[in-house]
Short mmCIF file of C-alpha atoms in Angstrom, two decimals:
data_model
loop_
_atom_site.label_atom_id
_atom_site.label_comp_id
_atom_site.label_asym_id
_atom_site.label_seq_id
_atom_site.Cartn_x
_atom_site.Cartn_y
_atom_site.Cartn_z
CA MET C 65 106.96 117.03 -203.35
CA VAL C 66 110.38 116.30 -201.66
CA HIS C 67 110.63 114.56 -198.53
CA LYS C 68 114.19 113.47 -197.69
CA PHE C 69 115.00 110.67 -195.83
CA THR C 70 117.87 111.18 -193.70
CA THR C 71 118.42 108.11 -192.20
CA THR C 72 116.77 105.83 -190.84
CA VAL C 73 118.73 104.16 -188.26
CA LYS C 74 120.31 106.24 -185.91
CA GLU C 75 124.37 106.79 -185.10
CA SER C 76 124.13 105.47 -182.01
CA GLU C 77 122.04 102.06 -183.27
CA MET C 78 124.18 101.45 -186.08
CA ALA C 79 127.07 100.50 -183.81
CA LYS C 80 124.59 97.38 -183.45
CA SER C 81 124.83 95.84 -186.70
CA SER C 82 126.68 96.70 -189.88
CA ILE C 83 123.48 95.87 -192.22
CA GLN C 84 121.63 99.17 -192.65
CA ASN C 85 118.40 99.63 -194.69
CA ASN C 86 116.12 102.26 -196.59
CA ILE C 87 112.64 100.00 -195.35
CA ARG C 88 111.16 103.58 -194.26
CA LYS C 89 112.22 105.23 -197.29
CA LEU C 90 110.68 102.47 -199.16
CA ARG C 91 107.50 102.07 -197.06
CA PHE C 92 107.06 105.56 -197.80
CA HIS C 93 107.43 105.15 -201.60
CA ALA C 94 105.03 102.20 -201.71
CA GLY C 95 101.60 104.46 -200.58
CA GLU C 96 103.07 104.89 -197.18
CA MET C 97 102.61 102.24 -196.55
CA THR C 98 102.32 100.59 -192.49
CA GLN C 99 104.27 99.06 -190.60
CA GLN C 100 101.34 96.57 -189.72
CA GLU C 101 100.77 96.50 -193.81
CA LEU C 102 104.56 94.87 -194.12
CA ALA C 103 104.58 92.60 -191.20
CA ASP C 104 100.70 90.94 -192.94
CA LEU C 105 103.02 90.47 -196.40
CA ALA C 106 106.11 89.33 -195.05
CA ARG C 107 104.65 87.29 -193.32
CA VAL C 108 106.78 88.37 -189.59
CA SER C 109 104.85 90.74 -186.50
CA ARG C 110 105.15 94.36 -186.23
CA GLN C 111 107.86 94.49 -183.31
CA THR C 112 110.00 92.58 -186.09
CA ILE C 113 109.43 94.74 -188.64
CA VAL C 114 110.49 97.64 -185.61
CA ALA C 115 113.22 95.84 -184.85
CA ILE C 116 114.89 95.39 -188.33
CA GLU C 117 113.99 99.34 -189.29
CA LYS C 118 115.84 100.83 -185.37
CA GLY C 119 118.94 98.08 -187.01
CA ASN C 120 118.34 95.34 -184.10
CA TYR C 121 117.85 93.02 -185.53
CA SER C 122 119.22 91.37 -189.07
CA PRO C 123 116.69 89.07 -190.87
CA SER C 124 117.26 86.28 -192.35
CA LEU C 125 118.19 85.85 -196.40
CA GLU C 126 114.76 84.73 -197.00
CA LEU C 127 113.11 87.89 -194.85
CA ALA C 128 115.13 90.03 -196.94
CA PHE C 129 114.39 88.50 -200.75
CA ARG C 130 110.83 88.61 -199.35
CA MET C 131 111.00 92.40 -198.33
CA ALA C 132 112.34 93.09 -201.07
CA SER C 133 109.90 91.36 -203.53
CA ILE C 134 107.81 93.16 -201.39
CA PHE C 135 108.92 95.92 -202.71
CA LYS C 136 109.13 95.24 -205.76
CA THR C 137 113.80 95.83 -205.55
CA PRO C 138 116.66 94.64 -205.94
CA LEU C 139 117.86 93.43 -202.54
CA GLU C 140 120.41 95.80 -202.20
CA GLU C 141 118.68 98.51 -201.87
CA VAL C 142 116.58 97.27 -199.09
CA PHE C 143 119.63 96.79 -197.01
CA ILE C 144 123.27 97.99 -197.24
CA TYR C 145 125.72 96.15 -195.72
CA LYS C 146 128.66 98.31 -194.15
CA GLY C 147 131.32 96.29 -193.45
CA ASP C 148 132.24 94.89 -189.67
CA ALA C 149 130.98 97.42 -187.39
CA ASP C 150 133.94 97.04 -185.16
CA SER C 151 136.24 97.43 -188.11
CA SER C 152 138.02 101.08 -187.62
CA MET P 86 104.71 96.47 -173.96
CA SER P 87 104.52 93.51 -176.31
CA TYR P 88 102.31 90.78 -176.32
CA GLN P 89 105.35 88.16 -175.68
CA GLU P 90 107.02 90.36 -172.83
CA LYS P 91 104.16 90.27 -171.71
CA GLN P 92 103.65 86.47 -171.07
CA ASN P 93 107.30 85.96 -169.85
CA ILE P 94 106.67 88.38 -166.56
CA VAL P 95 104.01 86.38 -166.00
CA ASN P 96 106.04 83.07 -166.88
CA ILE P 97 108.61 84.24 -164.32
CA PHE P 98 105.96 85.45 -161.58
CA SER P 99 104.05 81.43 -161.98
CA GLY P 100 106.92 80.29 -162.20
CA LEU P 101 108.22 81.61 -158.45
CA LEU P 102 104.51 80.96 -156.97
CA VAL P 103 103.80 77.61 -158.07
CA THR P 104 107.89 76.50 -156.68
CA ILE P 105 107.35 78.21 -153.32
CA ILE P 106 104.17 77.60 -152.09
CA TYR P 107 104.79 73.79 -153.82
CA ALA P 108 108.64 73.21 -151.13
CA LEU P 109 106.87 75.38 -148.05
CA MET P 110 104.25 72.49 -148.25
CA VAL P 111 106.71 70.19 -148.70
CA TYR P 112 108.94 71.64 -145.47
CA GLN P 113 105.77 71.48 -143.41
CA ARG P 114 105.19 68.30 -144.63
CA HIS P 115 108.30 67.22 -143.46
CA GLN P 116 108.54 68.71 -140.96
CA GLN P 117 105.32 67.51 -139.12
CA GLY P 118 107.56 63.93 -139.88
CA GLN P 119 105.29 62.51 -142.58
CA PHE P 120 108.04 62.00 -144.15
CA ASP P 121 112.33 62.26 -144.09
CA LEU P 122 113.75 64.40 -146.84
CA THR P 123 117.36 63.60 -145.73
CA ASP P 124 117.15 60.07 -146.12
CA ASP P 125 114.27 58.91 -148.33
CA PHE P 126 115.04 59.82 -151.80
CA GLN P 127 112.06 57.37 -152.88
CA THR P 128 109.81 60.36 -151.32
CA TRP P 129 112.22 62.26 -153.17
CA GLY P 130 111.02 61.23 -156.58
CA ARG P 131 107.37 61.47 -156.02
CA ILE P 132 107.70 64.93 -154.86
CA PHE P 133 109.59 65.84 -158.10
CA LEU P 134 106.90 64.11 -160.19
CA VAL P 135 103.86 65.44 -158.26
CA PHE P 136 105.44 68.81 -158.82
CA ILE P 137 106.35 68.43 -162.31
CA GLY P 138 102.71 67.61 -162.71
CA ILE P 139 101.08 70.32 -160.58
CA SER P 140 103.51 72.56 -162.17
CA VAL P 141 101.98 72.09 -165.86
CA ALA P 142 98.69 72.11 -164.76
CA VAL P 143 98.97 75.41 -162.73
CA ARG P 144 100.45 76.98 -165.40
CA ILE P 145 98.10 76.41 -168.37
CA VAL P 146 95.25 77.68 -166.01
CA ILE P 147 98.02 81.02 -165.70
CA GLN P 148 98.47 81.11 -169.33
CA ILE P 149 94.77 80.84 -169.70
CA ILE P 150 93.57 83.86 -166.90
CA PHE P 151 96.61 85.96 -168.62
CA HIS P 152 95.44 85.26 -172.07
CA ILE P 153 92.08 86.31 -171.03
CA ILE P 154 92.97 89.16 -169.58
CA ASN P 155 95.14 90.21 -172.11
CA ALA P 156 92.08 90.20 -174.23
CA ILE P 157 90.37 92.72 -172.41
CA ALA P 158 92.75 95.20 -171.77
CA THR P 159 94.37 95.02 -175.44
CA ARG P 160 91.27 94.38 -177.18
CA GLU P 161 93.55 92.19 -179.40
CA GLU P 162 91.80 88.53 -178.75
CA ASP P 163 94.59 86.71 -181.61
CA VAL P 164 98.05 85.14 -179.90
CA PRO P 165 100.74 87.53 -182.40
CA LEU P 166 102.38 85.24 -184.57
CA GLU P 167 105.93 83.73 -184.28
CA ASP P 168 108.58 84.70 -186.70
CA GLU P 169 112.15 84.08 -186.78
CA ARG P 170 113.16 86.76 -184.65
CA ASP P 171 110.93 85.28 -181.64
CA GLN P 172 112.38 81.88 -182.48
CA LEU P 173 115.98 83.31 -182.18
CA ILE P 174 115.16 84.83 -179.28
CA LYS P 175 113.66 81.53 -177.77
CA LEU P 176 117.05 79.91 -179.04
CA LYS P 177 119.28 81.75 -177.44
CA ALA P 178 117.30 81.97 -173.71
CA THR P 179 116.75 78.66 -173.78
CA ARG P 180 120.56 78.33 -174.50
CA ASN P 181 121.31 80.89 -171.32
CA SER P 182 118.72 78.57 -168.94
CA TYR P 183 121.13 75.69 -170.07
CA TYR P 184 124.04 77.34 -169.17
CA ALA P 185 122.70 78.19 -165.72
CA PHE P 186 121.03 75.03 -165.16
CA THR P 187 124.19 72.90 -165.85
CA SER P 188 126.49 74.90 -163.34
CA GLY P 189 124.37 74.07 -160.92
CA PHE P 190 124.08 70.64 -161.79
CA VAL P 191 128.37 71.26 -161.46
CA LEU P 192 128.28 73.02 -158.23
CA SER P 193 125.93 70.26 -156.84
CA VAL P 194 128.37 67.48 -157.93
CA LEU P 195 131.57 69.86 -156.46
CA GLY P 196 129.48 70.06 -152.93
CA LEU P 197 128.63 66.43 -153.27
CA ALA P 198 132.26 66.09 -153.54
CA LEU P 199 132.95 68.23 -150.07
CA GLY P 200 130.88 65.91 -147.91
CA MET P 201 127.88 67.94 -148.52
CA PRO P 202 124.63 66.00 -147.50
CA VAL P 203 123.21 63.66 -150.73
CA HIS P 204 119.48 65.55 -150.00
CA TRP P 205 120.40 68.95 -150.83
CA ILE P 206 121.61 67.82 -154.55
CA PHE P 207 117.75 67.88 -154.74
CA ILE P 208 117.61 71.36 -153.07
CA ALA P 209 120.01 72.21 -155.44
CA PHE P 210 117.64 70.82 -158.66
CA VAL P 211 114.83 72.81 -157.39
CA ALA P 212 116.54 75.54 -157.14
CA PHE P 213 118.98 75.84 -160.53
CA GLY P 214 115.39 75.13 -162.33
CA LEU P 215 114.16 78.13 -160.84
CA ILE P 216 116.90 80.38 -161.49
CA ALA P 217 117.25 78.35 -165.15
CA GLU P 218 113.64 79.35 -165.75
CA ILE P 219 114.53 83.05 -164.41
CA LEU P 220 116.85 82.91 -166.40
CA ASP P 221 115.14 81.98 -169.38
CA ASN P 222 111.87 84.13 -169.45
CA GLY P 223 114.56 86.95 -168.33
CA SER P 224 117.09 87.03 -171.56
CA GLN P 225 113.89 86.84 -173.57
CA ILE P 226 112.61 90.25 -172.01
CA TYR P 227 116.11 91.48 -172.22
CA TYR P 228 116.53 90.73 -175.95
CA TYR P 229 112.93 91.53 -176.99
CA ARG P 230 114.24 95.08 -175.42
CA LYS P 231 117.73 95.47 -176.80
CA GLY P 232 117.23 93.42 -179.64
CA ILE P 233 119.80 90.81 -180.84
#
């Protein structure tokens, strides 16, 4: 069964941050890992994972690397830099 | 609503409660003639020191009560751990409250320069201290909801 993840960040929320992420997709491929499980592994609160997934918070470099390490994937597969959100 | 948001709301109300009740008590004593707040700056010093002590004690009690009620209501006994996002939110909120208090201080000094009575600066300290605290907690609620 193929699951298609269109985007993890809504269009309206994308304008807030120039960094998008694939955390929802990666959690699904990691055995439907819950936000709480990821939060425990990353040593942050579940609210922080929710905020990162929604694009409301850009994590520190250390947390970003920690999350990439949890998913055993390169950092650029977890977070994608889309350039300056304000520039046209 | 998250634990932090609830805690900030409790902080705002406890700050308002303690400051208003204490201010009313002091004002009542002033009216009864127990001390003269318009000229006695030593008394102002004592009032501030007692206020700090009472404020800290009452807030500790309110925080304990809040934690107990929250634990009963949500069945979550552990306080959520503070991570980098929480720290950043606190830092930004502290910056906002610092701006508010500094503005208040400058306005108070400006008032003195324009000829306002000296005791007004103490009243302004209390008022702007309260505003700064509300802004601190309000900012935290805003950042938790809207993101940073």
